[in-house]
Amino acid sequence: MNLYDSLFYVNNPTSPYTLIQYVRNLENFKIEDAEAKLASFKALPEFSENTYIAELESDIATLKGLLPGMKAPEFALSDPKGNQISLSSVYTQNKITMIDFWAGWCSPCRQFNPTLVKIYKEMNKAGFGILGVSLDKDAELWNKAIADDKLEWAQVSELKHWDSEVAKKFHVRYIPQNIFVDQNGNIIKRQVSEEEILGFVKRYLDSLKGAEVKK
């Protein structure tokens, strides 16, 4: 969020522009702040039929279901060979699983893939898994990207681009984006930065070892 937007929100707390920005940048705000802002908009007669109110309300509800400790929404999609792979079939096989939203057309995703491959090879035997969820719409491009980037973990897609129902379930508005879940499918954290992924995974796995020692 830039300085102009920040100042605008402060000086114009209930303007239509502020409402739109809350919808578009909801993840930049604390849930409780967004709920308070939603309530202030709903109290104003001029916003009674504003479609962004319903959208903001729905998005807040979605994000509240994606907080740490919440169960990740289940889904099952086709892999490149047409086999159905469910989220639960992946996370139950690992101690920590990264749901990786990406696409073959996404340059930042492709640029990070070589590093992600290294992390996967280093940490997979320790209990780290990945499920790639592609927002591609071209199967050929998707398959070529998987092969070219040498992605060894499970890959699924609806091939619906931004119309992906799974992306909507997880409030994915940009890629790359990730969500980490534990062996029971409970959300650990959303959007760990690329430079922090390896350390985050190591710390989580170390915490499990510590818990086992205490037992």
mmCIF file of C-alpha atoms in Angstrom:
data_model
loop_
_atom_site.group_PDB
_atom_site.id
_atom_site.type_symbol
_atom_site.label_atom_id
_atom_site.label_comp_id
_atom_site.label_asym_id
_atom_site.label_seq_id
_atom_site.Cartn_x
_atom_site.Cartn_y
_atom_site.Cartn_z
ATOM 1 C CA MET A 1 0.000 0.000 0.000
ATOM 2 C CA ASN A 2 1.488 3.357 -1.004
ATOM 3 C CA LEU A 3 1.640 6.523 1.083
ATOM 4 C CA TYR A 4 -1.069 8.243 -0.977
ATOM 5 C CA ASP A 5 -3.558 5.445 -0.330
ATOM 6 C CA SER A 6 -2.707 5.369 3.374
ATOM 7 C CA LEU A 7 -3.304 9.108 3.723
ATOM 8 C CA PHE A 8 -6.465 8.910 1.650
ATOM 9 C CA TYR A 9 -7.928 6.224 3.933
ATOM 10 C CA VAL A 10 -7.213 8.386 6.969
ATOM 11 C CA ASN A 11 -8.721 11.540 5.476
ATOM 12 C CA ASN A 12 -11.628 9.818 3.683
ATOM 13 C CA PRO A 13 -12.543 6.808 5.839
ATOM 14 C CA THR A 14 -15.958 6.175 4.272
ATOM 15 C CA SER A 15 -15.469 7.194 0.645
ATOM 16 C CA PRO A 16 -16.410 4.827 -2.226
ATOM 17 C CA TYR A 17 -12.727 4.706 -3.195
ATOM 18 C CA THR A 18 -11.765 3.539 0.288
ATOM 19 C CA LEU A 19 -14.386 0.783 0.094
ATOM 20 C CA ILE A 20 -13.062 -0.413 -3.261
ATOM 21 C CA GLN A 21 -9.494 -0.444 -1.955
ATOM 22 C CA TYR A 22 -10.537 -2.533 1.044
ATOM 23 C CA VAL A 23 -12.030 -5.068 -1.366
ATOM 24 C CA ARG A 24 -8.956 -5.101 -3.611
ATOM 25 C CA ASN A 25 -6.347 -5.094 -0.833
ATOM 26 C CA LEU A 26 -8.138 -6.883 1.976
ATOM 27 C CA GLU A 27 -5.141 -9.031 2.899
ATOM 28 C CA ASN A 28 -3.191 -5.870 3.748
ATOM 29 C CA PHE A 29 -5.571 -5.118 6.606
ATOM 30 C CA LYS A 30 -6.194 -6.860 9.912
ATOM 31 C CA ILE A 31 -9.457 -8.808 9.925
ATOM 32 C CA GLU A 32 -10.806 -6.899 12.919
ATOM 33 C CA ASP A 33 -10.033 -3.563 11.226
ATOM 34 C CA ALA A 34 -11.756 -4.699 8.035
ATOM 35 C CA GLU A 35 -14.820 -5.817 10.006
ATOM 36 C CA ALA A 36 -14.986 -2.454 11.766
ATOM 37 C CA LYS A 37 -14.671 -0.653 8.443
ATOM 38 C CA LEU A 38 -17.393 -2.852 6.927
ATOM 39 C CA ALA A 39 -19.717 -1.989 9.811
ATOM 40 C CA SER A 40 -19.100 1.733 9.307
ATOM 41 C CA PHE A 41 -19.967 1.463 5.610
ATOM 42 C CA LYS A 42 -23.107 -0.594 6.280
ATOM 43 C CA ALA A 43 -24.317 2.071 8.692
ATOM 44 C CA LEU A 44 -24.399 4.671 5.908
ATOM 45 C CA PRO A 45 -27.606 4.847 3.796
ATOM 46 C CA GLU A 46 -25.713 5.745 0.620
ATOM 47 C CA PHE A 47 -23.965 2.355 0.690
ATOM 48 C CA SER A 48 -27.115 0.273 1.258
ATOM 49 C CA GLU A 49 -27.146 -1.067 -2.314
ATOM 50 C CA ASN A 50 -23.429 -0.904 -3.045
ATOM 51 C CA THR A 51 -22.289 -4.260 -4.481
ATOM 52 C CA TYR A 52 -18.819 -3.838 -2.988
ATOM 53 C CA ILE A 53 -20.355 -4.144 0.494
ATOM 54 C CA ALA A 54 -21.511 -7.698 -0.206
ATOM 55 C CA GLU A 55 -18.173 -8.533 -1.820
ATOM 56 C CA LEU A 56 -16.202 -7.213 1.145
ATOM 57 C CA GLU A 57 -18.459 -9.096 3.567
ATOM 58 C CA SER A 58 -17.966 -12.338 1.619
ATOM 59 C CA ASP A 59 -14.201 -11.868 1.362
ATOM 60 C CA ILE A 60 -13.868 -11.208 5.093
ATOM 61 C CA ALA A 61 -15.795 -14.416 5.804
ATOM 62 C CA THR A 62 -13.472 -16.327 3.459
ATOM 63 C CA LEU A 63 -10.323 -14.968 5.095
ATOM 64 C CA LYS A 64 -11.649 -15.685 8.592
ATOM 65 C CA GLY A 65 -11.855 -19.320 7.523
ATOM 66 C CA LEU A 66 -8.216 -19.247 6.424
ATOM 67 C CA LEU A 67 -6.634 -18.065 9.661
ATOM 68 C CA PRO A 68 -3.885 -20.143 11.315
ATOM 69 C CA GLY A 69 -5.394 -23.153 13.041
ATOM 70 C CA MET A 70 -8.388 -23.368 10.711
ATOM 71 C CA LYS A 71 -8.908 -26.442 8.546
ATOM 72 C CA ALA A 72 -7.896 -25.796 4.946
ATOM 73 C CA PRO A 73 -10.792 -26.194 2.492
ATOM 74 C CA GLU A 74 -10.676 -29.619 0.874
ATOM 75 C CA PHE A 75 -10.505 -29.949 -2.906
ATOM 76 C CA ALA A 76 -9.668 -32.531 -5.545
ATOM 77 C CA LEU A 77 -8.439 -31.631 -9.021
ATOM 78 C CA SER A 78 -6.939 -33.381 -12.027
ATOM 79 C CA ASP A 79 -3.221 -33.807 -12.515
ATOM 80 C CA PRO A 80 -1.661 -33.638 -16.010
ATOM 81 C CA LYS A 81 -2.605 -37.292 -16.628
ATOM 82 C CA GLY A 82 -6.214 -36.776 -15.616
ATOM 83 C CA ASN A 83 -5.930 -38.428 -12.224
ATOM 84 C CA GLN A 84 -7.792 -36.816 -9.338
ATOM 85 C CA ILE A 85 -5.574 -35.667 -6.478
ATOM 86 C CA SER A 86 -7.089 -34.312 -3.283
ATOM 87 C CA LEU A 87 -5.434 -31.904 -0.904
ATOM 88 C CA SER A 88 -5.898 -34.336 1.984
ATOM 89 C CA SER A 89 -4.183 -37.141 0.080
ATOM 90 C CA VAL A 90 -1.071 -34.959 -0.008
ATOM 91 C CA TYR A 91 -0.948 -33.373 3.438
ATOM 92 C CA THR A 92 -1.574 -36.656 5.262
ATOM 93 C CA GLN A 93 1.647 -37.967 3.720
ATOM 94 C CA ASN A 94 3.755 -35.069 4.999
ATOM 95 C CA LYS A 95 4.499 -33.265 8.235
ATOM 96 C CA ILE A 96 4.121 -29.897 6.534
ATOM 97 C CA THR A 97 2.714 -29.192 3.076
ATOM 98 C CA MET A 98 2.938 -26.076 0.957
ATOM 99 C CA ILE A 99 0.003 -25.356 -1.349
ATOM 100 C CA ASP A 100 1.731 -23.497 -4.165
ATOM 101 C CA PHE A 101 -0.486 -21.350 -6.391
ATOM 102 C CA TRP A 102 1.394 -20.664 -9.604
ATOM 103 C CA ALA A 103 1.112 -20.810 -13.423
ATOM 104 C CA GLY A 104 3.270 -21.469 -16.442
ATOM 105 C CA TRP A 105 2.624 -17.922 -17.665
ATOM 106 C CA CYS A 106 3.652 -16.362 -14.324
ATOM 107 C CA SER A 107 7.213 -15.034 -14.646
ATOM 108 C CA PRO A 108 7.846 -14.565 -10.883
ATOM 109 C CA CYS A 109 6.604 -18.122 -10.291
ATOM 110 C CA ARG A 110 8.912 -19.546 -12.944
ATOM 111 C CA GLN A 111 11.869 -17.546 -11.662
ATOM 112 C CA PHE A 112 11.444 -18.970 -8.168
ATOM 113 C CA ASN A 113 10.829 -22.571 -9.237
ATOM 114 C CA PRO A 114 14.539 -23.552 -9.399
ATOM 115 C CA THR A 115 14.957 -22.439 -5.776
ATOM 116 C CA LEU A 116 11.769 -24.239 -4.764
ATOM 117 C CA VAL A 117 13.049 -27.416 -6.423
ATOM 118 C CA LYS A 118 16.212 -27.203 -4.305
ATOM 119 C CA ILE A 119 14.193 -26.656 -1.120
ATOM 120 C CA TYR A 120 11.971 -29.615 -1.953
ATOM 121 C CA LYS A 121 14.928 -31.915 -2.597
ATOM 122 C CA GLU A 122 16.588 -30.829 0.638
ATOM 123 C CA MET A 123 13.532 -31.089 2.880
ATOM 124 C CA ASN A 124 11.245 -33.694 1.321
ATOM 125 C CA LYS A 125 12.677 -36.668 3.198
ATOM 126 C CA ALA A 126 12.309 -34.728 6.448
ATOM 127 C CA GLY A 127 8.565 -34.427 5.865
ATOM 128 C CA PHE A 128 8.059 -31.412 3.578
ATOM 129 C CA GLY A 129 5.643 -31.772 0.684
ATOM 130 C CA ILE A 130 4.210 -29.486 -1.983
ATOM 131 C CA LEU A 131 0.984 -29.481 -3.957
ATOM 132 C CA GLY A 132 1.145 -27.230 -6.991
ATOM 133 C CA VAL A 133 -2.156 -25.624 -7.978
ATOM 134 C CA SER A 134 -1.859 -24.028 -11.396
ATOM 135 C CA LEU A 135 -3.943 -21.122 -12.641
ATOM 136 C CA ASP A 136 -3.088 -21.983 -16.214
ATOM 137 C CA LYS A 137 -5.751 -22.315 -18.902
ATOM 138 C CA ASP A 138 -3.549 -23.907 -21.563
ATOM 139 C CA ALA A 139 -2.748 -27.551 -20.738
ATOM 140 C CA GLU A 140 0.200 -27.633 -23.123
ATOM 141 C CA LEU A 141 1.831 -24.586 -21.528
ATOM 142 C CA TRP A 142 1.188 -26.014 -18.058
ATOM 143 C CA ASN A 143 2.746 -29.383 -18.885
ATOM 144 C CA LYS A 144 5.734 -27.755 -20.583
ATOM 145 C CA ALA A 145 6.364 -25.539 -17.545
ATOM 146 C CA ILE A 146 6.275 -28.563 -15.224
ATOM 147 C CA ALA A 147 8.759 -30.408 -17.429
ATOM 148 C CA ASP A 148 11.040 -27.437 -18.104
ATOM 149 C CA ASP A 149 11.221 -26.467 -14.421
ATOM 150 C CA LYS A 150 11.634 -30.110 -13.335
ATOM 151 C CA LEU A 151 8.844 -29.943 -10.762
ATOM 152 C CA GLU A 152 8.734 -33.313 -9.006
ATOM 153 C CA TRP A 153 5.772 -32.792 -6.676
ATOM 154 C CA ALA A 154 2.056 -33.292 -7.366
ATOM 155 C CA GLN A 155 0.488 -30.801 -9.767
ATOM 156 C CA VAL A 156 -3.205 -30.099 -10.310
ATOM 157 C CA SER A 157 -5.271 -27.550 -12.186
ATOM 158 C CA GLU A 158 -8.796 -26.681 -13.280
ATOM 159 C CA LEU A 159 -7.305 -24.935 -16.325
ATOM 160 C CA LYS A 160 -9.657 -22.030 -15.667
ATOM 161 C CA HIS A 161 -7.127 -19.228 -15.157
ATOM 162 C CA TRP A 162 -8.553 -16.720 -12.629
ATOM 163 C CA ASP A 163 -11.941 -18.444 -12.694
ATOM 164 C CA SER A 164 -10.464 -21.254 -10.596
ATOM 165 C CA GLU A 165 -12.893 -22.215 -7.827
ATOM 166 C CA VAL A 166 -10.009 -23.403 -5.651
ATOM 167 C CA ALA A 167 -8.288 -20.030 -5.998
ATOM 168 C CA LYS A 168 -11.521 -18.378 -4.861
ATOM 169 C CA LYS A 169 -11.782 -20.740 -1.868
ATOM 170 C CA PHE A 170 -8.324 -19.648 -0.761
ATOM 171 C CA HIS A 171 -8.818 -15.968 -1.659
ATOM 172 C CA VAL A 172 -5.960 -16.056 -4.158
ATOM 173 C CA ARG A 173 -5.864 -12.706 -5.964
ATOM 174 C CA TYR A 174 -2.254 -12.849 -7.145
ATOM 175 C CA ILE A 175 0.463 -15.428 -7.747
ATOM 176 C CA PRO A 176 2.832 -16.776 -6.660
ATOM 177 C CA GLN A 177 1.052 -17.369 -3.382
ATOM 178 C CA ASN A 178 1.397 -20.148 -0.842
ATOM 179 C CA ILE A 179 -0.397 -21.631 2.137
ATOM 180 C CA PHE A 180 1.228 -24.030 4.591
ATOM 181 C CA VAL A 181 -0.788 -26.759 6.320
ATOM 182 C CA ASP A 182 0.123 -29.431 8.844
ATOM 183 C CA GLN A 183 -0.413 -33.195 8.631
ATOM 184 C CA ASN A 184 -4.039 -32.745 9.685
ATOM 185 C CA GLY A 185 -4.748 -30.076 7.099
ATOM 186 C CA ASN A 186 -4.786 -27.225 9.590
ATOM 187 C CA ILE A 187 -3.437 -23.940 8.284
ATOM 188 C CA ILE A 188 -0.064 -22.978 9.723
ATOM 189 C CA LYS A 189 0.544 -19.775 7.784
ATOM 190 C CA ARG A 190 -0.425 -17.945 4.600
ATOM 191 C CA GLN A 191 2.035 -16.355 2.223
ATOM 192 C CA VAL A 192 5.503 -17.069 3.532
ATOM 193 C CA SER A 193 7.929 -14.944 1.505
ATOM 194 C CA GLU A 194 10.173 -16.795 -0.921
ATOM 195 C CA GLU A 195 13.365 -15.981 0.957
ATOM 196 C CA GLU A 196 11.861 -17.291 4.209
ATOM 197 C CA ILE A 197 10.379 -20.605 2.996
ATOM 198 C CA LEU A 198 13.395 -22.816 3.735
ATOM 199 C CA GLY A 199 13.921 -21.376 7.218
ATOM 200 C CA PHE A 200 10.197 -21.532 7.953
ATOM 201 C CA VAL A 201 10.005 -25.212 7.007
ATOM 202 C CA LYS A 202 13.118 -26.065 9.018
ATOM 203 C CA ARG A 203 11.846 -24.276 12.115
ATOM 204 C CA TYR A 204 8.485 -25.990 11.903
ATOM 205 C CA LEU A 205 10.014 -29.446 11.533
ATOM 206 C CA ASP A 206 12.421 -28.711 14.395
ATOM 207 C CA SER A 207 9.467 -27.704 16.569
ATOM 208 C CA LEU A 208 7.885 -31.095 15.910
ATOM 209 C CA LYS A 209 11.103 -32.824 16.961
ATOM 210 C CA GLY A 210 11.154 -30.761 20.137
ATOM 211 C CA ALA A 211 7.575 -31.741 20.896
ATOM 212 C CA GLU A 212 8.434 -35.422 20.411
ATOM 213 C CA VAL A 213 11.413 -35.159 22.771
ATOM 214 C CA LYS A 214 9.215 -33.616 25.493
ATOM 215 C CA LYS A 215 6.839 -36.554 25.229
#
